[in-house]
Tab-separated table of C-alpha atoms in Angstrom:
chain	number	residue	atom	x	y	z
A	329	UNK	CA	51.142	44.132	70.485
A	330	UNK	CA	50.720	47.589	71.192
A	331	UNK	CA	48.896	50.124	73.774
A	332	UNK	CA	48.347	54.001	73.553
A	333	UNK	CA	49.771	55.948	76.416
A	334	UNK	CA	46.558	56.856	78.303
A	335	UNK	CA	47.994	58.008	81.836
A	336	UNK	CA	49.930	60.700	80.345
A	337	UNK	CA	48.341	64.388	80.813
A	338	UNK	CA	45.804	65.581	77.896
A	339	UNK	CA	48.158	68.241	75.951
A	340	UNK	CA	51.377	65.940	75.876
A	341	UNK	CA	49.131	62.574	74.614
A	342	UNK	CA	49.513	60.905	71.015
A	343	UNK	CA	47.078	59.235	69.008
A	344	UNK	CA	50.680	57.117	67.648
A	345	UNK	CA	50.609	53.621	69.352
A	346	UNK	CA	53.398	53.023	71.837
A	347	UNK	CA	55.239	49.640	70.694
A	348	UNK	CA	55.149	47.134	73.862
A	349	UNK	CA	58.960	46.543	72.599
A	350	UNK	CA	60.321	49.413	73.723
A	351	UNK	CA	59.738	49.260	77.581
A	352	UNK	CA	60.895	46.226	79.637
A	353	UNK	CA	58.043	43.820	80.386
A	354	UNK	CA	55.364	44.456	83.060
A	355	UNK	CA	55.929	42.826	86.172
A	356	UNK	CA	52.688	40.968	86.347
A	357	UNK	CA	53.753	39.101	82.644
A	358	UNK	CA	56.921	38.359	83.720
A	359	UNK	CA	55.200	36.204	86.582
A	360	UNK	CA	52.658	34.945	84.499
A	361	UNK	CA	55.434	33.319	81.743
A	362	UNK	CA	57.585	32.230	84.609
A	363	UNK	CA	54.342	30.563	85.906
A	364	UNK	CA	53.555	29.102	82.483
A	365	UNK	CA	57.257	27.655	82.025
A	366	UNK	CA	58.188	26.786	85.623
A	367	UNK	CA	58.195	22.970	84.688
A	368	UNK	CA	60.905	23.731	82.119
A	369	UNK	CA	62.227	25.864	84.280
A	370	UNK	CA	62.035	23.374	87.885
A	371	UNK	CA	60.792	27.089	89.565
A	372	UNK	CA	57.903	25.942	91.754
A	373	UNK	CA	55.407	27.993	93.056
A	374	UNK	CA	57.150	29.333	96.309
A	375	UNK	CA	59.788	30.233	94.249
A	376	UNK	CA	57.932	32.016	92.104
A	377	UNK	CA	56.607	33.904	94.550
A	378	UNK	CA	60.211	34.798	95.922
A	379	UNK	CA	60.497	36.209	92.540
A	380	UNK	CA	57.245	38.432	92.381
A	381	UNK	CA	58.790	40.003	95.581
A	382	UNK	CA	62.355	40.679	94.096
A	383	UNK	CA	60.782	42.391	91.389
A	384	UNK	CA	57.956	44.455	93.497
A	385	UNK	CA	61.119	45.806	94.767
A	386	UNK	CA	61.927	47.087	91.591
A	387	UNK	CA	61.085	50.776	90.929
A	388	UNK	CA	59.310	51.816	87.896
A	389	UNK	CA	61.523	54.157	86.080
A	390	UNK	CA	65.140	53.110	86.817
A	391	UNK	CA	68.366	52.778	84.839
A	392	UNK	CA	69.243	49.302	86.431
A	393	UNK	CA	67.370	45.933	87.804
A	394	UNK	CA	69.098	45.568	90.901
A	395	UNK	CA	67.284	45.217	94.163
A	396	UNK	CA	68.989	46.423	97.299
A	397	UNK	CA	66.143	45.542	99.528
A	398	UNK	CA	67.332	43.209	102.787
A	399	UNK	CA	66.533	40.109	103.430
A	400	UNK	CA	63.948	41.064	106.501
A	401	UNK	CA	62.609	43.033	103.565
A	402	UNK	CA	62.038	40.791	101.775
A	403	UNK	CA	60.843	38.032	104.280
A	404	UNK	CA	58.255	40.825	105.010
A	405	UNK	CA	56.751	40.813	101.352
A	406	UNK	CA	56.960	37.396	101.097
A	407	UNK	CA	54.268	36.758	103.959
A	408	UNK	CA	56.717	36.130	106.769
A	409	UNK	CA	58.959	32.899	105.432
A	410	UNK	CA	62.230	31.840	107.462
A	411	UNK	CA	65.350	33.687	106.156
A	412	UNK	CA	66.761	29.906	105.792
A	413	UNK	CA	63.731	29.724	103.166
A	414	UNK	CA	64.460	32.791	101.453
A	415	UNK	CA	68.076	31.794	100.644
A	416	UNK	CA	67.417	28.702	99.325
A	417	UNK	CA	64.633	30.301	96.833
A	418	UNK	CA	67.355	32.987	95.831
A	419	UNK	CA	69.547	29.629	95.222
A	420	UNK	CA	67.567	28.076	92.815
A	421	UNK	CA	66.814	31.494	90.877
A	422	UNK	CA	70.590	31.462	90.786
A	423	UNK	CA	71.059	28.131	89.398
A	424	UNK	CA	68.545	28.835	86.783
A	425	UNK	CA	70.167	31.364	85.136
A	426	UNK	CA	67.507	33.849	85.850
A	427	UNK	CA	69.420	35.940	88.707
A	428	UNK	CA	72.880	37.135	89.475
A	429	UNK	CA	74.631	38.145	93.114
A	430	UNK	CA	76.386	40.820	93.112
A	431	UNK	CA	77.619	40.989	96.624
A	432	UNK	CA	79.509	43.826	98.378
A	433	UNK	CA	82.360	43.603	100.708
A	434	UNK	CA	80.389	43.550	103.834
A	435	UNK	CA	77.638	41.793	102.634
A	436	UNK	CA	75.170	44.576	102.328
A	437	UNK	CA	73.368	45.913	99.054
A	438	UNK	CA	73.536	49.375	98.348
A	439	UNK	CA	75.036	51.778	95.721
A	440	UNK	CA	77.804	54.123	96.103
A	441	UNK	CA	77.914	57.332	93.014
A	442	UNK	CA	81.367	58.980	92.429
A	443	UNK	CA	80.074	62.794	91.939
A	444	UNK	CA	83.044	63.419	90.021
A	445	UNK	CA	83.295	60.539	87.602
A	446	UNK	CA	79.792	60.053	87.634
A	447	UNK	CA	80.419	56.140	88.062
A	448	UNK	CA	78.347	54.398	90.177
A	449	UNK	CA	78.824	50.900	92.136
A	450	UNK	CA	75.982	48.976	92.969
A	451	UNK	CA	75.438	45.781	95.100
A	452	UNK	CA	72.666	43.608	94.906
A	453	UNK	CA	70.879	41.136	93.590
A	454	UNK	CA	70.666	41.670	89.650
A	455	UNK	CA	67.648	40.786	87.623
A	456	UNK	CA	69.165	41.532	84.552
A	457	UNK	CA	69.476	37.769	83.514
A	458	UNK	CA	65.453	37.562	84.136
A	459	UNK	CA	64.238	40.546	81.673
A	460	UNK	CA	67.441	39.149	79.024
A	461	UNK	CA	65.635	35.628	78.571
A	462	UNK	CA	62.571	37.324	78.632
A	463	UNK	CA	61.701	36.042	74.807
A	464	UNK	CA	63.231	32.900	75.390
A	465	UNK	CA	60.745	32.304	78.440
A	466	UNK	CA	58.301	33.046	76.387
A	467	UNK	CA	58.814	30.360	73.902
A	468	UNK	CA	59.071	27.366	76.397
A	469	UNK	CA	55.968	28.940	77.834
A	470	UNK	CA	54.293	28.127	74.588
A	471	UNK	CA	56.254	25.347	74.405
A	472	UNK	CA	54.615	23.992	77.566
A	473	UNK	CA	51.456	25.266	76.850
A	474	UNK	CA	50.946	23.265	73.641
A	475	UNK	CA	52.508	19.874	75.416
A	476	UNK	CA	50.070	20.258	78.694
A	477	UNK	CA	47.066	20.753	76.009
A	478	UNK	CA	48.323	17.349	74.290
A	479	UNK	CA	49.258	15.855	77.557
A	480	UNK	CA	45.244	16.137	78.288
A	481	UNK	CA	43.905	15.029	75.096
A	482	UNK	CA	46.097	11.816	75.164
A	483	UNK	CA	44.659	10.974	78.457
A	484	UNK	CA	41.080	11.539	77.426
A	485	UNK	CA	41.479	9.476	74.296
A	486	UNK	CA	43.411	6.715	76.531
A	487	UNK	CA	40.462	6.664	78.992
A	488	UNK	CA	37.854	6.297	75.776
A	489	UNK	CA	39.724	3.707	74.674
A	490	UNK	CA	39.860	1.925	78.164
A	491	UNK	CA	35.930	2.260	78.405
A	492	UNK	CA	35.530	0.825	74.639
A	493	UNK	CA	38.220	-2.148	75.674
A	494	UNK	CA	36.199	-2.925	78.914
A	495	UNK	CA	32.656	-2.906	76.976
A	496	UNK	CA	34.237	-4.959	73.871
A	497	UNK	CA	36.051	-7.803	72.982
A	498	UNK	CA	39.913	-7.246	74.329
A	499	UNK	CA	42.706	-7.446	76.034
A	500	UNK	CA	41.115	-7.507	80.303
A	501	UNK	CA	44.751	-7.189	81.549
A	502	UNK	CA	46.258	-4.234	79.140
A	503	UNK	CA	42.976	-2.368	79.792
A	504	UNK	CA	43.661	-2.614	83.529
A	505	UNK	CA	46.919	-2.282	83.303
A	506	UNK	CA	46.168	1.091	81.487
A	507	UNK	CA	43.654	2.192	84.112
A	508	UNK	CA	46.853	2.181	86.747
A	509	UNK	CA	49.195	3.961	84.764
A	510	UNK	CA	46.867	6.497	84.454
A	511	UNK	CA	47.317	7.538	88.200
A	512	UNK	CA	51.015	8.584	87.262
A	513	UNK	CA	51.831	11.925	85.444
A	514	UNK	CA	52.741	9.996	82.204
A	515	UNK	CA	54.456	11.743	79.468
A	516	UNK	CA	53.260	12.171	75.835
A	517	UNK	CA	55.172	9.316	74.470
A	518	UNK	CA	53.882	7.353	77.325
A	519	UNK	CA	50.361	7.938	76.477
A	520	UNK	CA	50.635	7.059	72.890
A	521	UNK	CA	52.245	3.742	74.076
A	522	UNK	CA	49.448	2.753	75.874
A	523	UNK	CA	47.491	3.898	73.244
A	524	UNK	CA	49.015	1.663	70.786
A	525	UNK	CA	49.226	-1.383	73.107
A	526	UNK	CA	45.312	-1.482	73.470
A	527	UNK	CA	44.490	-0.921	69.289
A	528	UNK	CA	47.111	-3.882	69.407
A	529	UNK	CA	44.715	-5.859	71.798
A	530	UNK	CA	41.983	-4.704	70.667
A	531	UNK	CA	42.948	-6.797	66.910
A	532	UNK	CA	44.706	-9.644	68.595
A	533	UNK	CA	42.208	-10.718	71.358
A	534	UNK	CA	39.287	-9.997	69.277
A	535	UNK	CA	36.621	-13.002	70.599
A	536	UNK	CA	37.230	-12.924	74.008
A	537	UNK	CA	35.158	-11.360	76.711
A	538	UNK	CA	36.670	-8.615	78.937
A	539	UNK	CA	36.034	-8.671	82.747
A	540	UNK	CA	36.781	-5.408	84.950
A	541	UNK	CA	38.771	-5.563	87.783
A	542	UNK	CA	35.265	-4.226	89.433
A	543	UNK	CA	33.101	-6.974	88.470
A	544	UNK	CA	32.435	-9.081	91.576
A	545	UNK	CA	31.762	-13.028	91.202
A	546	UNK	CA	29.562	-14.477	88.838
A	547	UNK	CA	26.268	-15.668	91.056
A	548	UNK	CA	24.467	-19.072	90.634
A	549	UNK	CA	20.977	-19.183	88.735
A	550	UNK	CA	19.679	-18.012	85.501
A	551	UNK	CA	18.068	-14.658	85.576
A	552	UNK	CA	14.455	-15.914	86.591
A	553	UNK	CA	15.901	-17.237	89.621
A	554	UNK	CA	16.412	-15.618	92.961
A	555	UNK	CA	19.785	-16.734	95.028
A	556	UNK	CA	18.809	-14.255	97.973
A	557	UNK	CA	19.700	-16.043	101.559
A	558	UNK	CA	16.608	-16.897	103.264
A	559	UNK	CA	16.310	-16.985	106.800
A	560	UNK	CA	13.611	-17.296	109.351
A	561	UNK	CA	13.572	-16.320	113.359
A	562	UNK	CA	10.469	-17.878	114.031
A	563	UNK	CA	11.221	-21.337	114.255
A	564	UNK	CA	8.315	-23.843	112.767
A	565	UNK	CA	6.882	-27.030	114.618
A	566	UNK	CA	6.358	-29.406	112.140
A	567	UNK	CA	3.657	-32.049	112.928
């Protein structure tokens, strides 16, 4: 992957490609694989969002990826949530091993530069740990990519084969029983269980007839014959 500098001014432009490797990723595709592997991750969507405003805080050109913005800051870009909320979402980013405190002596983040020495101290909250697994995001997000894609064409080929079990000769109670499990989030291995259990019915109980769970009571009378319930108001004087 690669992009040509285009926002720099005319007489210092290249016609050289920039490689995407050398800058840190965009903000905006670190969101977007976070998104993508948040299952692998357990980051939901609030979360997520906690972590789009963390980095918004970030400034473009920077020698570090620590945010020293408050928490009222923060509660402010993230659409007014409670400060309880906001903790808890900087908790889990925490325990995932995609963000590091860094906390000062009076609880406050800021930076303090020796003039002198030239050292610097910062307190914060440290993204570093997000942009380091960057590439290892990246492959559970394909990871979880290919398994959702799979995930869906099991279920597709388990509801074909529930629809071919119902109209053939098989198993009533597997296909059923099939039908229900499909209202879960079933897992890969899952589906191809079910999928074996109803080829497995469908050779067994070949020669008996399948009802639905649908298919209301059987009525009396051939099909010439009409079963309707009659009933007059006017009542008849017979001589």
């Amino acid at each position: 992957m690669s992009f040509k500098n285009a926002s720099a001014p005319v007489s210092a432009r290249t016609n050289v490609p920039l490689s995407a490797d050398n800058a840190k990723p965009d903000r905006f595709i670190l969101i977007d694989v976070v998104r993508r592997a948040a299952s692998a991750l357990q980051i939901g969507p609030p979360v997520n969002s906690t972590l789009d405003a963390l980095l918004s805080c970030l400034p473009p050109k920077r020698t570090h990826d620590l945010v020293f913005a408050s928490n009222a800051t923060l509660v402010m870009r993230r659409n007014g949530i409670s400060d309880r909320t906001l903790r808890r979402h900087l908790a889990v980013l925490v325990e995932a091993g995609l963000l590091n405190r860094i906390d000062s002596p009076n609880g406050k983040r800021y930076s303090k530069r020796d003039p002198s020495m030239g050292t610097v101290l910062r307190f914060g909250l440290d993204l570093a740990p997000l942009f380091a697994a960057f590439k290892h995001m990246c492959a559970i997000a394909d990871e979880q990519a290919v398994s959702i894609a799979r995930n869906a064409y099991l279920r597709t080929k388990l509801r074909v084969a529930i629809g071919r079990s119902v109209a053939s000769l098989c198993d009533c109670d597997t296909a059923i029983a099939a039908q229900k499990a499909l209202r879960r989030k079933l897992t890969s291995d899952e589906l191809t269980e079910w999928l074996g259990k109803l080829q497995v019915a469908a050779t067994i109980k070949e020669g008996t007839e399948c009802k639905t769970a649908s298919e209301v009571d059987e009525m009396s009378g051939s099909n010439g014959q009409n079963v309707r319930h009659q009933q007059n108001s006017i009542k008849e004087l017979n001589d």
